[in-house]
Amino acid sequence: MKKSIKNAKESIFKKSEGIEGVKIEGYDFDKGIDFKKILEKYKSTGFQASNLSKTIEIIKKMRKEKVRIFFGYTSNIVSSGLREVVRYLVEHKLVDVLVTTAGGIEEDIIKTMKPFILGDFRADGAKLREKGINRTGNIFVPNDRYIAFESFFQPILRDLLGKQRKTGKTISPSEIIDLLGEKINNKQSIYYWAHKNKIPVFCHALMDGAIGDNVYFFNFDKEQEKKYDTSK
């Protein structure tokens, strides 16, 4: 028993080595609200705040050295209010290339037509489905949003098929996205600004979502299907 207590004490009260580094300390709000200093204090806050501080410094270095910035994001970024952050970056040419998923394309276009609505993570998916409402986390997306997108996208597909039949040219996902940005002609859209500022957008899985559904049903009864080159 005495040996067990001794081992426990040695384990708990193990002598530590001296270390040096950044002292963990947050911002002192008694000094007033200074957003620049609050962000600077993230470095010593710990957890993800310190990682965000590192990210800020890396981005500052990238911009100073004028490197080409590739900005990648998934569809949930566009589903949420972070979409407006991406739009700002593209509008003001703070990134050079975008890489995203199909949802990251179509949801931006859909949001220029009708908004997504704040819901609840705990909402019953089956009951929502009965009402024609989709759930992305705690964000509700009624099906009429996708119907509006279909009405917008189908005429574009018809035009593209007509051009393909005349020229034999296979269009790439990047060209489709650029065309969507041109046709939507809405300053709230990420891809409006990508088109306007000639910022290329890459999405090799463009058929994985509502865009793919539209293309499938569009091609279903066509003698010559609309084709895409996803290698570009």
XYZ file of N, CA and C in Angstrom, residues 24-133:
330
model
N 0.351 32.735 -21.696
C -1.076 32.698 -22.014
C -1.794 33.822 -21.278
N -2.375 34.699 -22.070
C -3.050 35.867 -21.514
C -3.990 36.446 -22.557
N -5.208 36.727 -22.146
C -6.183 37.309 -23.062
C -6.200 38.830 -23.004
N -7.070 39.409 -23.796
C -7.169 40.872 -23.861
C -7.860 41.412 -22.605
N -7.373 42.541 -22.107
C -7.946 43.202 -20.936
C -8.973 44.239 -21.396
N -10.260 43.905 -21.266
C -11.321 44.789 -21.743
C -11.484 46.048 -20.887
N -10.789 46.094 -19.748
C -10.791 47.338 -18.968
C -10.079 48.458 -19.722
N -9.316 48.087 -20.723
C -8.588 49.082 -21.524
C -9.438 49.620 -22.675
N -10.709 49.227 -22.710
C -11.595 49.688 -23.777
C -11.611 48.714 -24.941
N -12.443 49.013 -25.931
C -12.586 48.142 -27.098
C -11.656 48.614 -28.217
N -10.637 47.823 -28.471
C -9.675 48.108 -29.541
C -9.529 46.816 -30.342
N -10.242 46.739 -31.465
C -10.304 45.483 -32.208
C -8.936 45.033 -32.721
N -8.097 45.977 -33.092
C -6.760 45.611 -33.563
C -5.969 44.929 -32.455
N -6.029 45.496 -31.239
C -5.294 44.916 -30.125
C -5.924 43.605 -29.652
N -7.251 43.494 -29.792
C -7.924 42.234 -29.445
C -7.407 41.106 -30.339
N -7.319 41.388 -31.643
C -6.817 40.387 -32.584
C -5.352 40.071 -32.318
N -4.577 41.083 -31.992
C -3.170 40.854 -31.685
C -3.011 39.945 -30.464
N -3.931 40.074 -29.517
C -3.880 39.290 -28.283
C -4.278 37.836 -28.508
N -4.867 37.538 -29.662
C -5.219 36.148 -29.979
C -3.988 35.248 -29.915
N -2.832 35.803 -30.256
C -1.600 35.015 -30.273
C -1.357 34.356 -28.925
N -1.667 35.055 -27.845
C -1.392 34.533 -26.505
C -2.644 33.983 -25.813
N -3.747 33.892 -26.536
C -4.997 33.422 -25.933
C -5.031 31.905 -25.793
N -4.405 31.202 -26.727
C -4.412 29.740 -26.700
C -5.552 29.147 -27.503
N -5.596 27.809 -27.533
C -6.591 27.068 -28.311
C -6.637 27.581 -29.761
N -7.813 27.639 -30.366
C -7.901 28.003 -31.784
C -7.621 29.481 -32.039
N -7.749 30.315 -31.015
C -7.449 31.739 -31.192
C -5.993 31.936 -31.619
N -5.090 31.155 -31.025
C -3.673 31.273 -31.377
C -3.409 30.781 -32.798
N -4.153 29.750 -33.217
C -4.018 29.283 -34.606
C -4.524 30.335 -35.584
N -5.617 31.021 -35.216
C -6.119 32.096 -36.055
C -5.076 33.204 -36.174
N -4.397 33.516 -35.068
C -3.350 34.528 -35.094
C -2.225 34.139 -36.049
N -1.842 32.850 -36.024
C -0.813 32.368 -36.953
C -1.272 32.521 -38.403
N -2.554 32.218 -38.632
C -3.118 32.333 -39.981
C -3.059 33.770 -40.475
N -3.400 34.703 -39.597
C -3.364 36.129 -39.956
C -1.960 36.540 -40.368
N -0.965 36.083 -39.622
C 0.422 36.435 -39.931
C 0.873 35.815 -41.251
N 0.438 34.581 -41.523
C 0.784 33.928 -42.792
C 0.180 34.691 -43.963
N -1.087 35.110 -43.817
C -1.756 35.846 -44.888
C -1.077 37.193 -45.121
N -0.686 37.858 -44.046
C 0.039 39.133 -44.183
C 1.321 38.935 -44.985
N 2.028 37.848 -44.694
C 3.273 37.550 -45.394
C 3.005 37.242 -46.867
N 1.949 36.479 -47.138
C 1.594 36.141 -48.513
C 1.290 37.395 -49.332
N 0.536 38.305 -48.727
C 0.170 39.535 -49.433
C 1.384 40.435 -49.633
N 2.264 40.469 -48.653
C 3.473 41.287 -48.757
C 4.376 40.787 -49.878
N 4.470 39.456 -49.985
C 5.326 38.853 -51.006
C 4.613 38.706 -52.350
N 3.331 39.104 -52.387
C 2.532 39.096 -53.616
C 2.508 37.729 -54.289
N 2.276 36.703 -53.489
C 2.166 35.357 -54.048
C 0.754 35.141 -54.579
N 0.568 34.128 -55.402
C -0.764 33.791 -55.911
C -1.512 33.021 -54.827
N -2.655 33.532 -54.425
C -3.409 32.937 -53.323
C -4.547 32.073 -53.853
N -4.489 30.771 -53.555
C -5.567 29.838 -53.851
C -6.437 29.737 -52.602
N -7.727 30.003 -52.752
C -8.632 29.981 -51.607
C -9.621 28.839 -51.773
N -9.547 27.852 -50.879
C -10.430 26.698 -50.966
C -11.462 26.693 -49.844
N -12.673 26.251 -50.146
C -13.740 26.196 -49.142
C -14.798 25.189 -49.574
N -15.512 24.657 -48.579
C -16.574 23.692 -48.849
C -17.935 24.389 -48.853
N -18.976 23.652 -49.188
C -20.293 24.265 -49.389
C -20.881 24.874 -48.124
N -20.532 24.314 -46.944
C -21.114 24.848 -45.713
C -20.711 26.299 -45.455
N -19.569 26.695 -45.998
C -19.143 28.093 -45.871
C -20.139 28.998 -46.590
N -20.595 28.550 -47.750
C -21.551 29.337 -48.539
C -22.963 29.199 -47.980
N -23.291 28.038 -47.393
C -24.596 27.851 -46.757
C -24.787 28.872 -45.640
N -23.712 29.169 -44.938
C -23.764 30.056 -43.777
C -23.478 31.505 -44.173
N -23.433 32.349 -43.161
C -23.136 33.767 -43.390
C -21.694 34.048 -43.756
N -20.835 33.016 -43.704
C -19.447 33.202 -44.132
C -19.352 33.429 -45.636
N -20.433 33.142 -46.338
C -20.481 33.430 -47.783
C -20.099 34.872 -48.051
N -20.578 35.785 -47.211
C -20.327 37.209 -47.434
C -18.846 37.556 -47.257
N -18.137 36.772 -46.450
C -16.690 36.969 -46.307
C -15.995 36.601 -47.615
N -16.380 35.462 -48.187
C -15.789 35.012 -49.454
C -16.100 36.026 -50.555
N -17.351 36.487 -50.599
C -17.736 37.479 -51.611
C -16.876 38.736 -51.516
N -16.625 39.191 -50.287
C -15.788 40.381 -50.071
C -14.371 40.157 -50.597
N -13.801 38.994 -50.304
C -12.442 38.684 -50.757
C -12.345 38.700 -52.280
N -13.373 38.141 -52.925
C -13.372 38.063 -54.389
C -13.642 39.441 -55.004
N -14.596 40.158 -54.419
C -14.932 41.491 -54.927
C -13.725 42.420 -54.908
N -12.930 42.330 -53.865
C -11.801 43.243 -53.695
C -10.467 42.628 -54.120
N -10.549 41.535 -54.860
C -9.373 40.905 -55.471
C -8.306 40.537 -54.441
N -8.741 40.029 -53.284
C -7.808 39.644 -52.235
C -7.386 38.183 -52.353
N -7.980 37.464 -53.304
C -7.566 36.100 -53.640
C -7.444 36.014 -55.158
N -6.688 35.022 -55.617
C -6.422 34.907 -57.058
C -7.139 33.741 -57.724
N -7.399 32.689 -56.955
C -8.038 31.491 -57.503
C -8.976 30.924 -56.436
N -10.155 30.452 -56.865
C -11.097 29.800 -55.955
C -11.176 28.312 -56.275
N -11.250 27.487 -55.219
C -11.442 26.043 -55.378
C -12.553 25.643 -54.415
N -13.633 25.077 -54.942
C -14.769 24.770 -54.077
C -15.526 23.536 -54.550
N -16.631 23.249 -53.882
C -17.468 22.097 -54.203
C -18.709 22.562 -54.963
N -19.501 21.603 -55.437
C -20.714 21.945 -56.189
C -21.668 22.793 -55.353
N -21.844 22.406 -54.071
C -22.721 23.171 -53.196
C -22.231 24.592 -53.011
N -20.920 24.768 -53.031
C -20.344 26.094 -52.901
C -20.649 26.989 -54.088
N -21.033 26.372 -55.206
C -21.430 27.130 -56.397
C -22.927 27.406 -56.382
N -23.709 26.336 -56.350
C -25.158 26.475 -56.530
C -25.821 27.234 -55.384
N -25.327 27.064 -54.152
C -25.970 27.741 -53.028
C -25.750 29.249 -53.069
N -24.622 29.657 -53.607
C -24.399 31.096 -53.798
C -25.408 31.671 -54.780
N -25.623 30.965 -55.886
C -26.585 31.417 -56.889
C -27.998 31.422 -56.309
N -28.342 30.356 -55.590
C -29.681 30.250 -54.997
C -29.943 31.398 -54.030
N -28.939 31.768 -53.252
C -29.120 32.826 -52.254
C -29.371 34.200 -52.871
N -29.021 34.371 -54.124
C -29.356 35.641 -54.793
C -30.845 35.695 -55.134
N -31.508 34.536 -55.120
C -32.934 34.445 -55.453
C -33.808 34.449 -54.193
N -33.464 33.569 -53.258
C -34.229 33.443 -52.017
C -33.276 33.094 -50.885
N -33.529 33.589 -49.673
C -32.599 33.358 -48.562
C -32.729 31.978 -47.938
N -31.687 31.556 -47.247
C -31.752 30.400 -46.363
C -32.218 30.923 -45.005
N -32.809 30.036 -44.188
C -33.437 30.455 -42.939
C -32.797 29.749 -41.735
N -32.569 30.507 -40.664
C -32.014 29.917 -39.452
C -33.007 28.928 -38.851
N -32.539 27.693 -38.598
C -33.400 26.658 -38.045
C -32.882 26.145 -36.722
N -32.804 24.811 -36.611
C -32.405 24.197 -35.343
C -31.701 22.877 -35.644
N -30.551 22.657 -35.009
C -29.830 21.398 -35.185
C -30.699 20.199 -34.806
N -31.619 20.412 -33.858
C -32.415 19.299 -33.312
C -33.690 19.027 -34.109
N -33.921 19.772 -35.169
C -35.155 19.601 -35.943
C -35.244 18.187 -36.516
N -36.449 17.641 -36.536
C -36.712 16.283 -37.036
C -36.629 16.279 -38.560
N -35.644 15.557 -39.095
C -35.421 15.539 -40.535
C -36.594 14.987 -41.323
N -37.241 13.934 -40.789
C -38.377 13.317 -41.478
C -39.553 14.290 -41.578
N -39.812 14.998 -40.487
C -40.914 15.956 -40.490
C -40.621 17.139 -41.417
N -39.371 17.558 -41.440
C -38.994 18.644 -42.347
C -39.178 18.201 -43.798
N -38.815 16.947 -44.065
C -38.926 16.427 -45.438
C -40.376 16.413 -45.902
N -41.282 16.082 -44.987
C -42.711 16.094 -45.324
C -43.167 17.486 -45.753
N -42.497 18.502 -45.215
C -42.839 19.891 -45.533
C -42.004 20.439 -46.699
N -41.144 19.579 -47.268
C -40.315 20.026 -48.385
C -39.213 20.971 -47.952
N -38.688 20.731 -46.736
C -37.632 21.597 -46.215
C -36.379 20.761 -45.959
